[in-house]
Amino acid sequence: ECVRSRSFMGPNAGDPGRRNFRQVALLGLAAASLYQGADPGKVIGGVAVATIFGVVADVLASQKRRQYVLPAYADMANHRSQAADTKADINFWSGDVTVFAGSKVPNGEEVFVSYGPKSNDALLQFYGFVEDNNPNDVYVMTDFLTRLRETKTISDGKLEDRVRKLKELGWEGALGSLMIRADGSLSPTSAKTMEAIFASDESSLVPWTESTSSEKKTNLPKVARSAVGMVAAAELGQLPTTIQDDENSLESWKGSRPENPTRQEQWEATALLFRTNKKRILQKATLMN
């Protein structure tokens, strides 16, 4: 994959011109057969079978070729998470691309599309920008067990015993990080993990499966919620700048942004916006109680 379309995901479906030529030739052959007195039922059945076969062949061939393309005009549309109802569609037969706005757009206003529910990490990695107040952003804390020990909400001995038991039950992957969502809540997997760590009865622990995080709603005990808030506060406290420092710098940048910023200035502004949004997530998580 050497290019990434903003509007579409997956391989190119094939050459519409070749498909159209094939269909015209097939219809011409069917018409000639009918003209010569062939059974209409057999002709129609043959056309249907050939059409279905051609569609399936195109799909299978495109999956094998993995041809990625950039639809020139559709990919000019910028991203906004709130534009999830705006769709870009490609006509299977003609190859034409159409963008359908999900709501009324005033004259002169920009039409946005959504590149999908992506965190700022993904947007920065694949597209080179971040979205302010991105509702799909997350903060991933890879050393949260260390932070959890620091909170003293669970004794070191009990924590080590519980972690060891959970690893025996296949929870090692879930224990690797704590994911906090944009609203300060935990991802389903992290919520289940914290629930298991603070479970009062070890006999209630179950082996981890792919469906564990999607099972019944997690009911975090108060001590677990407090621990998450304390872990988030500890993470914020060890960062080199405060959230207020970054918010002030961000406001200063917006108020004095040059008309044609240099690439270096753009990179610095992107980095500032990225880390400010991450800190906002941690700040919301500190309010868990």
mmCIF file of C-alpha atoms in Angstrom, residues 42-184:
data_model
loop_
_atom_site.group_PDB
_atom_site.id
_atom_site.type_symbol
_atom_site.label_atom_id
_atom_site.label_comp_id
_atom_site.label_asym_id
_atom_site.label_seq_id
_atom_site.Cartn_x
_atom_site.Cartn_y
_atom_site.Cartn_z
ATOM 1 C CA LYS A 42 -31.782 -19.293 -22.297
ATOM 2 C CA VAL A 43 -30.346 -16.028 -23.640
ATOM 3 C CA ILE A 44 -31.490 -14.053 -20.579
ATOM 4 C CA GLY A 45 -30.179 -16.756 -18.255
ATOM 5 C CA GLY A 46 -26.846 -16.770 -20.043
ATOM 6 C CA VAL A 47 -26.506 -12.986 -19.800
ATOM 7 C CA ALA A 48 -27.330 -13.092 -16.073
ATOM 8 C CA VAL A 49 -24.785 -15.826 -15.391
ATOM 9 C CA ALA A 50 -22.088 -14.055 -17.405
ATOM 10 C CA THR A 51 -22.769 -10.758 -15.626
ATOM 11 C CA ILE A 52 -22.576 -12.315 -12.159
ATOM 12 C CA PHE A 53 -19.408 -14.160 -13.121
ATOM 13 C CA GLY A 54 -17.846 -10.927 -14.402
ATOM 14 C CA VAL A 55 -18.658 -9.033 -11.198
ATOM 15 C CA VAL A 56 -17.248 -11.813 -9.016
ATOM 16 C CA ALA A 57 -14.144 -12.043 -11.193
ATOM 17 C CA ASP A 58 -13.577 -8.281 -10.904
ATOM 18 C CA VAL A 59 -13.863 -8.381 -7.117
ATOM 19 C CA LEU A 60 -11.537 -11.362 -6.786
ATOM 20 C CA ALA A 61 -9.022 -9.915 -9.222
ATOM 21 C CA SER A 62 -8.997 -6.538 -7.444
ATOM 22 C CA GLN A 63 -8.346 -8.234 -4.119
ATOM 23 C CA LYS A 64 -5.415 -10.081 -5.649
ATOM 24 C CA ARG A 65 -3.930 -7.033 -7.374
ATOM 25 C CA ARG A 66 -4.392 -4.748 -4.354
ATOM 26 C CA GLN A 67 -4.318 -1.650 -6.539
ATOM 27 C CA TYR A 68 -4.672 1.450 -4.368
ATOM 28 C CA VAL A 69 -5.575 4.720 -6.023
ATOM 29 C CA LEU A 70 -6.265 8.336 -5.114
ATOM 30 C CA PRO A 71 -9.594 9.673 -6.497
ATOM 31 C CA ALA A 72 -8.315 13.124 -7.421
ATOM 32 C CA TYR A 73 -11.320 15.330 -6.614
ATOM 33 C CA ALA A 74 -12.910 13.276 -3.838
ATOM 34 C CA ASP A 75 -9.603 13.215 -1.980
ATOM 35 C CA MET A 76 -9.505 17.009 -1.916
ATOM 36 C CA ALA A 77 -12.210 16.920 0.772
ATOM 37 C CA ASN A 78 -10.903 17.638 4.261
ATOM 38 C CA HIS A 79 -11.712 15.560 7.338
ATOM 39 C CA ARG A 80 -14.080 16.349 10.153
ATOM 40 C CA SER A 81 -15.307 13.658 12.537
ATOM 41 C CA GLN A 82 -18.758 15.255 12.710
ATOM 42 C CA ALA A 83 -19.129 14.726 8.939
ATOM 43 C CA ALA A 84 -19.537 10.966 9.318
ATOM 44 C CA ASP A 85 -22.875 11.165 7.473
ATOM 45 C CA THR A 86 -21.215 12.641 4.361
ATOM 46 C CA LYS A 87 -20.425 9.799 1.992
ATOM 47 C CA ALA A 88 -18.175 9.452 -1.030
ATOM 48 C CA ASP A 89 -19.464 6.831 -3.459
ATOM 49 C CA ILE A 90 -18.027 5.338 -6.629
ATOM 50 C CA ASN A 91 -20.265 4.126 -9.441
ATOM 51 C CA PHE A 92 -19.410 0.509 -10.188
ATOM 52 C CA TRP A 93 -20.130 0.814 -13.917
ATOM 53 C CA SER A 94 -18.838 4.274 -14.816
ATOM 54 C CA GLY A 95 -16.156 4.781 -12.187
ATOM 55 C CA ASP A 96 -17.583 8.247 -11.406
ATOM 56 C CA VAL A 97 -17.061 9.491 -7.846
ATOM 57 C CA THR A 98 -19.841 11.403 -6.090
ATOM 58 C CA VAL A 99 -19.745 13.049 -2.648
ATOM 59 C CA PHE A 100 -23.123 13.157 -0.888
ATOM 60 C CA ALA A 101 -23.432 15.714 1.909
ATOM 61 C CA GLY A 102 -25.286 14.269 4.900
ATOM 62 C CA SER A 103 -26.812 17.648 5.774
ATOM 63 C CA LYS A 104 -27.435 21.008 4.118
ATOM 64 C CA VAL A 105 -24.250 22.939 3.370
ATOM 65 C CA PRO A 106 -24.650 26.727 2.949
ATOM 66 C CA ASN A 107 -23.353 28.249 -0.272
ATOM 67 C CA GLY A 108 -19.667 28.987 -0.046
ATOM 68 C CA GLU A 109 -19.092 26.696 2.934
ATOM 69 C CA GLU A 110 -16.602 23.840 2.790
ATOM 70 C CA VAL A 111 -17.896 20.273 2.402
ATOM 71 C CA PHE A 112 -16.129 17.918 4.795
ATOM 72 C CA VAL A 113 -15.996 14.151 4.787
ATOM 73 C CA SER A 114 -14.964 11.765 7.533
ATOM 74 C CA TYR A 115 -11.889 9.619 6.996
ATOM 75 C CA GLY A 116 -13.325 7.276 9.603
ATOM 76 C CA PRO A 117 -13.373 7.154 13.423
ATOM 77 C CA LYS A 118 -9.626 7.703 13.769
ATOM 78 C CA SER A 119 -7.604 8.912 16.727
ATOM 79 C CA ASN A 120 -5.194 11.792 16.315
ATOM 80 C CA ASP A 121 -2.382 9.225 16.306
ATOM 81 C CA ALA A 122 -3.826 7.634 13.147
ATOM 82 C CA LEU A 123 -4.642 10.981 11.514
ATOM 83 C CA LEU A 124 -1.113 12.219 12.126
ATOM 84 C CA GLN A 125 0.496 8.982 10.951
ATOM 85 C CA PHE A 126 -1.486 8.580 7.745
ATOM 86 C CA TYR A 127 -2.503 12.128 6.805
ATOM 87 C CA GLY A 128 -0.099 14.477 8.571
ATOM 88 C CA PHE A 129 -2.568 16.485 10.670
ATOM 89 C CA VAL A 130 -4.488 16.277 13.937
ATOM 90 C CA GLU A 131 -8.069 17.272 14.732
ATOM 91 C CA ASP A 132 -8.778 19.626 17.608
ATOM 92 C CA ASN A 133 -11.265 18.118 20.099
ATOM 93 C CA ASN A 134 -11.339 14.875 18.129
ATOM 94 C CA PRO A 135 -14.149 12.733 19.623
ATOM 95 C CA ASN A 136 -12.322 9.586 18.481
ATOM 96 C CA ASP A 137 -9.007 10.458 20.083
ATOM 97 C CA VAL A 138 -7.546 8.242 22.820
ATOM 98 C CA TYR A 139 -4.708 8.320 25.328
ATOM 99 C CA VAL A 140 -2.843 5.024 25.622
ATOM 100 C CA MET A 141 -0.859 4.580 28.843
ATOM 101 C CA THR A 142 1.617 1.747 28.394
ATOM 102 C CA ASP A 143 3.019 1.744 31.941
ATOM 103 C CA PHE A 144 -0.266 2.061 33.797
ATOM 104 C CA LEU A 145 0.530 -0.783 36.214
ATOM 105 C CA THR A 146 3.493 1.250 37.472
ATOM 106 C CA ARG A 147 1.228 4.264 37.895
ATOM 107 C CA LEU A 148 -1.351 2.065 39.617
ATOM 108 C CA ARG A 149 1.215 0.920 42.182
ATOM 109 C CA GLU A 150 2.005 4.566 42.914
ATOM 110 C CA THR A 151 -1.640 5.327 43.759
ATOM 111 C CA LYS A 152 -1.585 2.857 46.686
ATOM 112 C CA THR A 153 -5.259 2.087 46.005
ATOM 113 C CA ILE A 154 -4.320 -1.586 46.022
ATOM 114 C CA SER A 155 -1.478 -3.172 47.981
ATOM 115 C CA ASP A 156 1.613 -4.224 46.053
ATOM 116 C CA GLY A 157 1.203 -7.843 47.096
ATOM 117 C CA LYS A 158 -2.442 -8.032 46.056
ATOM 118 C CA LEU A 159 -1.720 -6.287 42.764
ATOM 119 C CA GLU A 160 1.112 -8.675 41.903
ATOM 120 C CA ASP A 161 -1.033 -11.707 42.799
ATOM 121 C CA ARG A 162 -3.965 -10.410 40.748
ATOM 122 C CA VAL A 163 -1.792 -9.599 37.716
ATOM 123 C CA ARG A 164 -0.204 -13.042 37.883
ATOM 124 C CA LYS A 165 -3.636 -14.702 38.072
ATOM 125 C CA LEU A 166 -4.971 -12.659 35.148
ATOM 126 C CA LYS A 167 -1.961 -13.516 33.005
ATOM 127 C CA GLU A 168 -2.620 -17.197 33.722
ATOM 128 C CA LEU A 169 -6.162 -16.611 32.431
ATOM 129 C CA GLY A 170 -4.921 -15.027 29.202
ATOM 130 C CA TRP A 171 -5.283 -11.335 30.111
ATOM 131 C CA GLU A 172 -1.659 -10.437 29.325
ATOM 132 C CA GLY A 173 -2.554 -8.407 26.232
ATOM 133 C CA ALA A 174 -5.245 -6.456 28.077
ATOM 134 C CA LEU A 175 -2.805 -5.710 30.912
ATOM 135 C CA GLY A 176 -0.306 -4.151 28.514
ATOM 136 C CA SER A 177 -1.880 -0.702 28.406
ATOM 137 C CA LEU A 178 -4.729 1.464 29.635
ATOM 138 C CA MET A 179 -6.760 3.212 26.932
ATOM 139 C CA ILE A 180 -8.649 6.370 27.881
ATOM 140 C CA ARG A 181 -11.184 7.738 25.413
ATOM 141 C CA ALA A 182 -11.765 11.361 24.449
ATOM 142 C CA ASP A 183 -14.490 11.842 27.068
ATOM 143 C CA GLY A 184 -12.243 10.557 29.862
#
